[in-house]
Amino acid sequence: MASVTAYHVKITIFSFDTLDSTNAEALKQARTGADEGVCIIARRQTAGRGRHGRRWVSEKDAGLYFSIILRPRIEMRFLPLITLMAGVAVHDTLGSVGIEADIKWVNDLLVNEKKIGGILAETAETDTGIAVVVGIGINLAIADLPDEIAAIATSVESETGSVPDREKFIGSLTASLSTRYGQLSAPNGPELIRSEWIKRSSYGYGKNVRVSTGTEIVTGITDGIEENGALCIRKPDGTIVAIHAGDVQKLRA
Ligand code: BTN
């Protein structure tokens, strides 16, 4: 019987003590030809960035600040699924240290509704085609955070009582990313990643939410994920809208 070997990305890690942003460094390296699988890690970021231009507080060793360069061969319409793929990989990595996380569309890793990690995917046009940098921030240790962030954030240490071994944790994350990215790149990959994401998220179906897209506010009940990763919301009048970008907030049931 013929066997098909799943694609596995070759991981190469470059570690830094301090960077402005691992995403910024990875984008720079991608533009100058760095291979898929190059990972940039810093112990501290001075200008860590989150979605929608927000700041990602990145105190020394309090978190994992990690970015990986991908050069996807999937159809362009499926590119947004890279964030969902990374969410599945981070979810499984947290599982490896005993944390059962939830994933809030599109990129928030939550424990008891507090944020433990986030993902920021950014793209760059390069001489060899489009590169996607997937930036992952995971709170590892209890840190001295500004009050407004401390109230809505948690960490691996807060949840398990200990800071995970950094090398092992990075090994687990890169292995999961390699596996899940390989799956996404396979012929039925987009469908598989969507279903793995749905299994790990309480936000896929039946959640009463309010979504702010930047241009409008949509409230309704979540009703699955479109083939390109957009979140479907059933509005009170029964119509369904697909959200391609926005901030989701859980409302009371
Ligand atoms: C978010 O939830 O808003 C996304 C946060 C992503 C933060 C990570 S930390 C590593 C990488 N480098 C950055 O500057 N941002 C991402």
mmCIF file of N, CA and C and ligand atoms in Angstrom, residues 20-24 40 45 47-52 54-58 64-67 107-109 115 117-122 133-138, ligand 1:
data_model
loop_
_atom_site.group_PDB
_atom_site.id
_atom_site.type_symbol
_atom_site.label_atom_id
_atom_site.label_comp_id
_atom_site.label_asym_id
_atom_site.label_seq_id
_atom_site.Cartn_x
_atom_site.Cartn_y
_atom_site.Cartn_z
ATOM 1 N N ASP A 20 13.377 44.180 19.733
ATOM 2 C CA ASP A 20 12.189 45.027 19.800
ATOM 3 C C ASP A 20 10.959 44.123 19.721
ATOM 4 N N SER A 21 10.912 43.299 18.674
ATOM 5 C CA SER A 21 9.792 42.383 18.487
ATOM 6 C C SER A 21 10.302 41.180 17.685
ATOM 7 N N THR A 22 9.989 39.976 18.146
ATOM 8 C CA THR A 22 10.425 38.786 17.381
ATOM 9 C C THR A 22 9.732 38.763 16.022
ATOM 10 N N ASN A 23 8.498 39.299 15.938
ATOM 11 C CA ASN A 23 7.822 39.353 14.632
ATOM 12 C C ASN A 23 8.568 40.279 13.678
ATOM 13 N N ALA A 24 8.994 41.442 14.210
ATOM 14 C CA ALA A 24 9.708 42.396 13.351
ATOM 15 C C ALA A 24 11.001 41.755 12.830
ATOM 16 N N ILE A 40 12.394 32.701 15.629
ATOM 17 C CA ILE A 40 13.084 33.751 16.370
ATOM 18 C C ILE A 40 12.491 33.785 17.777
ATOM 19 N N GLN A 45 11.139 41.542 24.980
ATOM 20 C CA GLN A 45 10.859 42.407 23.822
ATOM 21 C C GLN A 45 10.640 43.831 24.334
ATOM 22 N N ALA A 47 9.398 46.207 22.229
ATOM 23 C CA ALA A 47 8.244 46.743 21.494
ATOM 24 C C ALA A 47 7.388 45.581 20.976
ATOM 25 N N GLY A 48 7.078 44.661 21.911
ATOM 26 C CA GLY A 48 6.253 43.506 21.537
ATOM 27 C C GLY A 48 4.902 44.000 21.043
ATOM 28 N N ARG A 49 4.428 43.415 19.940
ATOM 29 C CA ARG A 49 3.162 43.924 19.412
ATOM 30 C C ARG A 49 2.056 42.878 19.406
ATOM 31 N N GLY A 50 0.850 43.373 19.699
ATOM 32 C CA GLY A 50 -0.321 42.516 19.660
ATOM 33 C C GLY A 50 -1.201 42.917 18.500
ATOM 34 N N ARG A 51 -2.380 42.354 18.432
ATOM 35 C CA ARG A 51 -3.297 42.685 17.327
ATOM 36 C C ARG A 51 -3.796 44.117 17.462
ATOM 37 N N HIS A 52 -4.255 44.650 16.345
ATOM 38 C CA HIS A 52 -4.853 45.987 16.287
ATOM 39 C C HIS A 52 -3.926 47.053 16.878
ATOM 40 N N ARG A 54 -1.979 46.946 19.331
ATOM 41 C CA ARG A 54 -1.810 46.979 20.788
ATOM 42 C C ARG A 54 -0.392 46.570 21.155
ATOM 43 N N ARG A 55 -0.044 46.836 22.402
ATOM 44 C CA ARG A 55 1.286 46.498 22.913
ATOM 45 C C ARG A 55 1.210 45.121 23.547
ATOM 46 N N TRP A 56 2.277 44.335 23.427
ATOM 47 C CA TRP A 56 2.336 43.043 24.123
ATOM 48 C C TRP A 56 3.446 43.165 25.160
ATOM 49 N N VAL A 57 3.053 43.291 26.418
ATOM 50 C CA VAL A 57 4.036 43.498 27.487
ATOM 51 C C VAL A 57 4.936 42.263 27.560
ATOM 52 N N SER A 58 6.264 42.465 27.481
ATOM 53 C CA SER A 58 7.196 41.341 27.305
ATOM 54 C C SER A 58 8.388 41.446 28.245
ATOM 55 N N LEU A 64 7.001 33.453 26.791
ATOM 56 C CA LEU A 64 7.685 32.972 25.597
ATOM 57 C C LEU A 64 7.340 33.948 24.486
ATOM 58 N N TYR A 65 8.339 34.522 23.861
ATOM 59 C CA TYR A 65 8.142 35.457 22.757
ATOM 60 C C TYR A 65 8.775 34.803 21.538
ATOM 61 N N PHE A 66 7.943 34.342 20.640
ATOM 62 C CA PHE A 66 8.361 33.381 19.617
ATOM 63 C C PHE A 66 7.727 33.740 18.286
ATOM 64 N N SER A 67 8.516 33.688 17.212
ATOM 65 C CA SER A 67 7.946 33.891 15.868
ATOM 66 C C SER A 67 8.535 32.867 14.921
ATOM 67 N N ASN A 107 -7.667 34.342 17.950
ATOM 68 C CA ASN A 107 -6.284 34.009 18.312
ATOM 69 C C ASN A 107 -6.003 34.026 19.805
ATOM 70 N N ASP A 108 -7.042 34.089 20.638
ATOM 71 C CA ASP A 108 -6.782 34.209 22.077
ATOM 72 C C ASP A 108 -6.827 32.841 22.756
ATOM 73 N N LEU A 109 -5.772 32.531 23.505
ATOM 74 C CA LEU A 109 -5.769 31.324 24.316
ATOM 75 C C LEU A 109 -6.163 31.732 25.721
ATOM 76 N N LYS A 115 -6.630 35.583 29.659
ATOM 77 C CA LYS A 115 -5.735 35.339 28.521
ATOM 78 C C LYS A 115 -4.387 34.797 28.978
ATOM 79 N N GLY A 117 -2.314 33.409 26.312
ATOM 80 C CA GLY A 117 -1.465 33.531 25.134
ATOM 81 C C GLY A 117 -2.200 34.163 23.977
ATOM 82 N N GLY A 118 -1.424 34.657 23.016
ATOM 83 C CA GLY A 118 -2.016 35.267 21.826
ATOM 84 C C GLY A 118 -1.132 35.020 20.611
ATOM 85 N N ILE A 119 -1.742 35.200 19.457
ATOM 86 C CA ILE A 119 -1.053 34.914 18.189
ATOM 87 C C ILE A 119 -1.227 36.111 17.263
ATOM 88 N N LEU A 120 -0.144 36.523 16.648
ATOM 89 C CA LEU A 120 -0.212 37.620 15.676
ATOM 90 C C LEU A 120 0.470 37.160 14.388
ATOM 91 N N ALA A 121 -0.332 36.938 13.337
ATOM 92 C CA ALA A 121 0.235 36.526 12.039
ATOM 93 C C ALA A 121 0.374 37.760 11.161
ATOM 94 N N GLU A 122 1.545 37.922 10.574
ATOM 95 C CA GLU A 122 1.805 39.056 9.681
ATOM 96 C C GLU A 122 2.452 38.525 8.403
ATOM 97 N N VAL A 133 4.632 35.330 8.940
ATOM 98 C CA VAL A 133 5.302 35.210 10.237
ATOM 99 C C VAL A 133 4.214 35.017 11.283
ATOM 100 N N VAL A 134 4.315 33.914 12.002
ATOM 101 C CA VAL A 134 3.344 33.654 13.068
ATOM 102 C C VAL A 134 4.024 33.950 14.391
ATOM 103 N N GLY A 135 3.571 34.997 15.052
ATOM 104 C CA GLY A 135 4.134 35.389 16.342
ATOM 105 C C GLY A 135 3.261 34.851 17.461
ATOM 106 N N ILE A 136 3.914 34.240 18.431
ATOM 107 C CA ILE A 136 3.175 33.615 19.534
ATOM 108 C C ILE A 136 3.731 34.152 20.853
ATOM 109 N N GLY A 137 2.851 34.647 21.681
ATOM 110 C CA GLY A 137 3.251 35.086 23.018
ATOM 111 C C GLY A 137 2.494 34.245 24.033
ATOM 112 N N ILE A 138 3.233 33.636 24.960
ATOM 113 C CA ILE A 138 2.584 32.820 26.004
ATOM 114 C C ILE A 138 3.113 33.271 27.359
HETATM 115 C C1 BTN B 1 -2.515 39.311 20.544
HETATM 116 O O1 BTN B 1 -3.178 38.530 21.230
HETATM 117 O O2 BTN B 1 -2.815 40.497 20.430
HETATM 118 C C2 BTN B 1 -1.315 38.777 19.814
HETATM 119 C C3 BTN B 1 -0.084 38.838 20.671
HETATM 120 C C4 BTN B 1 1.159 38.283 19.993
HETATM 121 C C5 BTN B 1 2.398 38.528 20.803
HETATM 122 C C6 BTN B 1 3.597 37.843 20.223
HETATM 123 S S1 BTN B 1 4.979 37.828 21.323
HETATM 124 C C7 BTN B 1 5.990 37.201 20.044
HETATM 125 C C8 BTN B 1 5.595 37.930 18.769
HETATM 126 N N1 BTN B 1 6.323 39.172 18.645
HETATM 127 C C9 BTN B 1 5.517 40.232 18.744
HETATM 128 O O3 BTN B 1 5.890 41.421 18.692
HETATM 129 N N2 BTN B 1 4.244 39.838 18.920
HETATM 130 C C10 BTN B 1 4.145 38.395 18.917
#
